[in-house]
Short mmCIF file of C-alpha atoms in Angstrom, two decimals:
data_model
loop_
_atom_site.label_atom_id
_atom_site.label_comp_id
_atom_site.label_asym_id
_atom_site.label_seq_id
_atom_site.Cartn_x
_atom_site.Cartn_y
_atom_site.Cartn_z
CA MET A 1481 0.00 0.00 0.00
CA ALA A 1482 1.25 3.48 -0.85
CA ASP A 1483 2.46 5.77 1.91
CA ILE A 1484 -0.47 8.12 2.59
CA LYS A 1485 0.99 10.33 5.31
CA GLN A 1486 0.68 14.00 4.57
CA THR A 1487 2.27 16.18 7.19
CA ILE A 1488 2.89 19.90 7.26
CA GLN A 1489 6.50 19.18 6.28
CA ASP A 1490 5.30 17.26 3.21
CA PHE A 1491 3.05 20.17 2.24
CA TYR A 1492 5.87 22.66 2.78
CA LYS A 1493 8.29 20.59 0.67
CA VAL A 1494 5.82 20.32 -2.19
CA ALA A 1495 4.86 24.01 -1.93
CA GLN A 1496 8.54 25.00 -2.11
CA SER A 1497 9.18 22.92 -5.20
CA ARG A 1498 5.94 23.76 -7.08
CA ASP A 1499 4.97 27.16 -5.63
CA PHE A 1500 1.44 28.50 -6.25
CA THR A 1501 -0.08 30.53 -9.02
CA ARG A 1502 -1.32 33.99 -8.10
CA LYS A 1503 -4.49 35.59 -9.46
CA TYR A 1504 -2.51 38.35 -11.19
CA GLN A 1505 -0.45 35.89 -13.27
CA PHE A 1506 -2.44 36.28 -16.47
CA ARG A 1507 -2.55 38.65 -19.40
CA ILE A 1508 -4.90 39.25 -22.28
CA LEU A 1509 -2.62 39.18 -25.29
CA ASP A 1510 -5.09 40.02 -28.02
CA ILE A 1511 -8.76 40.66 -28.75
CA SER A 1512 -9.49 40.60 -32.47
CA ASN A 1513 -12.55 41.18 -34.62
CA LYS A 1514 -12.41 39.38 -37.97
CA GLY A 1515 -8.64 39.05 -37.71
CA ALA A 1516 -7.91 42.70 -36.84
CA SER A 1517 -6.88 43.64 -33.31
CA VAL A 1518 -9.55 45.68 -31.54
CA PHE A 1519 -7.13 47.00 -28.91
CA ASP A 1520 -3.42 47.68 -28.99
CA GLN A 1521 -1.12 46.54 -26.16
CA THR A 1522 -1.35 49.88 -24.35
CA GLU A 1523 -5.11 49.46 -24.09
CA LEU A 1524 -4.96 45.80 -23.04
CA VAL A 1525 -2.90 46.86 -20.01
CA TYR A 1526 -6.21 48.29 -18.72
CA ALA A 1527 -7.79 44.79 -18.61
CA THR A 1528 -7.98 43.96 -14.91
CA THR A 1529 -9.92 40.71 -14.57
CA ALA A 1530 -10.82 37.76 -16.74
CA THR A 1531 -11.39 34.05 -16.22
CA LEU A 1532 -9.74 31.14 -17.97
CA PRO A 1533 -12.63 29.21 -19.48
CA GLY A 1534 -13.68 25.73 -18.47
CA LYS A 1535 -15.40 22.79 -20.16
CA ASN A 1536 -18.15 20.37 -19.21
CA ILE A 1537 -18.74 16.88 -20.55
CA SER A 1538 -22.39 15.92 -20.49
CA THR A 1539 -23.30 12.49 -19.18
CA ASN A 1540 -25.82 10.20 -20.79
CA GLU A 1541 -27.59 7.49 -18.85
CA VAL A 1542 -27.78 4.09 -20.49
CA PRO A 1543 -30.06 1.67 -18.64
CA TYR A 1544 -29.15 -1.98 -19.05
CA ASN A 1545 -30.38 -5.04 -17.22
CA GLY A 1546 -31.47 -3.09 -14.14
CA PHE A 1547 -28.34 -0.94 -13.97
CA THR A 1548 -27.79 2.64 -15.07
CA PHE A 1549 -24.48 3.22 -16.79
CA ARG A 1550 -23.17 6.69 -17.42
CA VAL A 1551 -21.31 7.38 -20.62
CA PRO A 1552 -19.67 10.61 -21.75
CA GLY A 1553 -21.55 12.82 -24.17
CA THR A 1554 -20.72 16.08 -25.87
CA VAL A 1555 -18.61 18.95 -24.59
CA SER A 1556 -19.91 22.39 -23.68
CA TYR A 1557 -17.88 25.46 -22.81
CA LYS A 1558 -18.60 27.17 -19.50
CA ASN A 1559 -19.79 30.75 -19.77
CA SER A 1560 -19.36 30.72 -23.55
CA ASP A 1561 -22.36 33.04 -23.73
CA ALA A 1562 -21.00 35.47 -21.12
CA PHE A 1563 -17.20 35.62 -21.00
CA ASN A 1564 -16.49 38.85 -19.10
CA ILE A 1565 -13.45 41.11 -19.02
CA GLN A 1566 -13.20 44.05 -16.63
CA PHE A 1567 -11.31 47.13 -17.86
CA TYR A 1568 -10.06 50.28 -16.21
CA LEU A 1569 -11.53 53.21 -18.07
CA ASP A 1570 -8.83 55.40 -19.60
CA ALA A 1571 -9.22 59.18 -19.32
CA ASN A 1572 -10.35 59.57 -22.95
CA THR A 1573 -12.61 56.46 -22.77
CA THR A 1574 -10.86 55.08 -25.87
CA THR A 1575 -11.25 51.46 -24.76
CA ARG A 1576 -14.97 51.91 -24.16
CA ILE A 1577 -15.53 53.66 -27.52
CA LYS A 1578 -13.82 50.79 -29.35
CA MET A 1579 -16.16 48.33 -27.62
CA GLU A 1580 -19.20 50.50 -28.45
CA ASN A 1581 -18.12 50.49 -32.11
CA TRP A 1582 -17.77 46.69 -32.12
CA VAL A 1583 -21.20 46.28 -30.52
CA GLU A 1584 -22.70 48.60 -33.16
CA GLU A 1585 -20.98 46.63 -35.94
CA THR A 1586 -22.32 43.37 -34.53
CA PHE A 1587 -25.89 44.69 -34.45
CA SER A 1588 -27.07 48.24 -35.10
CA ASP A 1589 -30.24 49.32 -33.32
CA GLU A 1590 -30.43 52.28 -35.73
CA THR A 1591 -30.65 50.15 -38.87
CA THR A 1592 -31.77 46.89 -37.17
CA THR A 1593 -29.06 45.03 -39.03
CA GLY A 1594 -25.85 43.32 -38.08
CA ASP A 1595 -23.20 41.13 -39.56
CA GLY A 1596 -24.94 38.03 -38.17
CA VAL A 1597 -22.24 35.55 -39.14
CA LEU A 1598 -19.83 33.42 -37.16
CA HIS A 1599 -16.33 34.79 -37.37
CA ASN A 1600 -13.84 32.07 -36.55
CA ASN A 1601 -11.04 34.62 -36.86
CA SER A 1602 -12.60 36.82 -34.14
CA THR A 1603 -10.61 35.70 -31.11
CA ILE A 1604 -9.46 36.45 -27.59
CA THR A 1605 -6.02 35.19 -26.57
CA LEU A 1606 -5.32 34.74 -22.86
CA ALA A 1607 -1.97 33.81 -21.30
CA GLN A 1608 -1.14 32.09 -18.04
CA LEU A 1609 2.14 33.38 -16.60
CA ASP A 1610 4.67 31.75 -14.31
CA THR A 1611 6.24 33.43 -11.28
CA GLN A 1612 8.79 35.15 -13.56
CA PHE A 1613 5.94 36.47 -15.77
CA GLU A 1614 6.94 34.20 -18.64
CA VAL A 1615 4.09 32.66 -20.65
CA LEU A 1616 3.28 29.10 -19.54
CA ARG A 1617 0.45 28.48 -21.99
CA THR A 1618 -2.18 30.36 -23.92
CA TYR A 1619 -5.90 29.88 -24.34
CA LYS A 1620 -7.51 31.15 -27.52
CA LEU A 1621 -11.27 31.68 -27.73
CA PHE A 1622 -12.71 31.39 -31.27
CA GLY A 1623 -15.84 32.85 -32.83
CA VAL A 1624 -15.92 35.80 -30.43
CA PHE A 1625 -18.47 38.61 -30.56
CA PRO A 1626 -19.60 41.18 -27.96
CA VAL A 1627 -22.85 40.49 -26.10
CA ASP A 1628 -22.75 42.92 -23.19
CA LEU A 1629 -21.27 46.35 -22.65
CA GLY A 1630 -21.50 47.23 -18.98
CA ASP A 1631 -22.44 50.56 -17.50
CA ILE A 1632 -19.93 53.16 -16.38
CA GLU A 1633 -20.70 54.27 -12.86
CA TYR A 1634 -19.91 57.85 -11.88
CA ASP A 1635 -20.27 59.29 -8.39
CA MET A 1636 -19.68 62.95 -7.49
CA THR A 1637 -19.13 61.98 -3.84
CA SER A 1638 -16.35 59.45 -4.50
CA SER A 1639 -12.82 59.93 -3.23
CA GLY A 1640 -11.25 59.46 -6.65
CA GLU A 1641 -11.66 55.73 -7.29
CA LEU A 1642 -10.84 54.61 -10.81
CA ALA A 1643 -13.78 54.04 -13.13
CA THR A 1644 -14.16 50.62 -14.71
CA PHE A 1645 -16.47 48.93 -17.18
CA GLN A 1646 -17.14 45.33 -18.05
CA ALA A 1647 -17.37 43.88 -21.53
CA GLY A 1648 -19.10 40.55 -22.13
CA PHE A 1649 -18.35 38.27 -25.06
CA ALA A 1650 -19.77 35.08 -26.48
CA TYR A 1651 -17.50 32.50 -28.08
CA GLN A 1652 -17.86 29.12 -29.75
CA PHE A 1653 -14.92 27.10 -28.36
CA PHE A 1654 -11.36 27.48 -27.12
CA ARG A 1655 -8.03 25.79 -27.72
CA ARG A 1656 -5.07 25.56 -25.37
CA ASP A 1657 -1.53 25.98 -26.66
CA ASN A 1658 0.92 24.54 -24.18
CA GLU A 1659 3.97 24.17 -26.34
CA ILE A 1660 6.20 26.69 -24.59
CA GLY A 1661 8.40 27.38 -27.63
CA ASP A 1662 5.37 27.92 -29.88
CA VAL A 1663 3.79 30.20 -27.30
CA ILE A 1664 6.93 32.31 -26.92
CA ASN A 1665 7.22 32.66 -30.70
CA LYS A 1666 3.56 33.64 -31.07
CA VAL A 1667 3.76 36.15 -28.21
CA GLY A 1668 6.95 37.61 -29.66
CA ALA A 1669 5.20 38.04 -33.01
CA LEU A 1670 2.38 39.98 -31.31
CA PHE A 1671 4.83 42.53 -29.91
CA SER A 1672 7.06 42.92 -32.97
#
């Protein structure tokens, strides 16, 4: 039988060798609409929170001879209808205006028309970082389009807090790139 003791020393040894990831060890590398970047790197610095997406596998019940077996079904992507990114609002509201333009392009309430097609080359690229802020792996969301542009809250009685807004996106699926060399090359290409 395997040794199952887990003492504080064991935890400490493992924690020293593996460390922990911190919530600030991520970056949004790119948000693109039909292959063209919506924001440049100076604007993406204002992105404060996002979530790495998850997946669910549905289960199907198969009754047989008095038993119920569970078999894996299809995959679904968590929050693929509401992937949110929080942004600081820059003084000229440039980031917000770019999102408003994208929302208007997706569907115009003035003309009641929109592009209405799936754009596989509309993407969001997220990066997980290590403790040295090097890219560990990237996650790329495909078929992205805006679905929610949050309010901007102003308050004359505030003590100077920074204004933020939230942008919500829908996407079709994501892919993970965990080949470190490929990731470094792709990230380098974004900044060159």
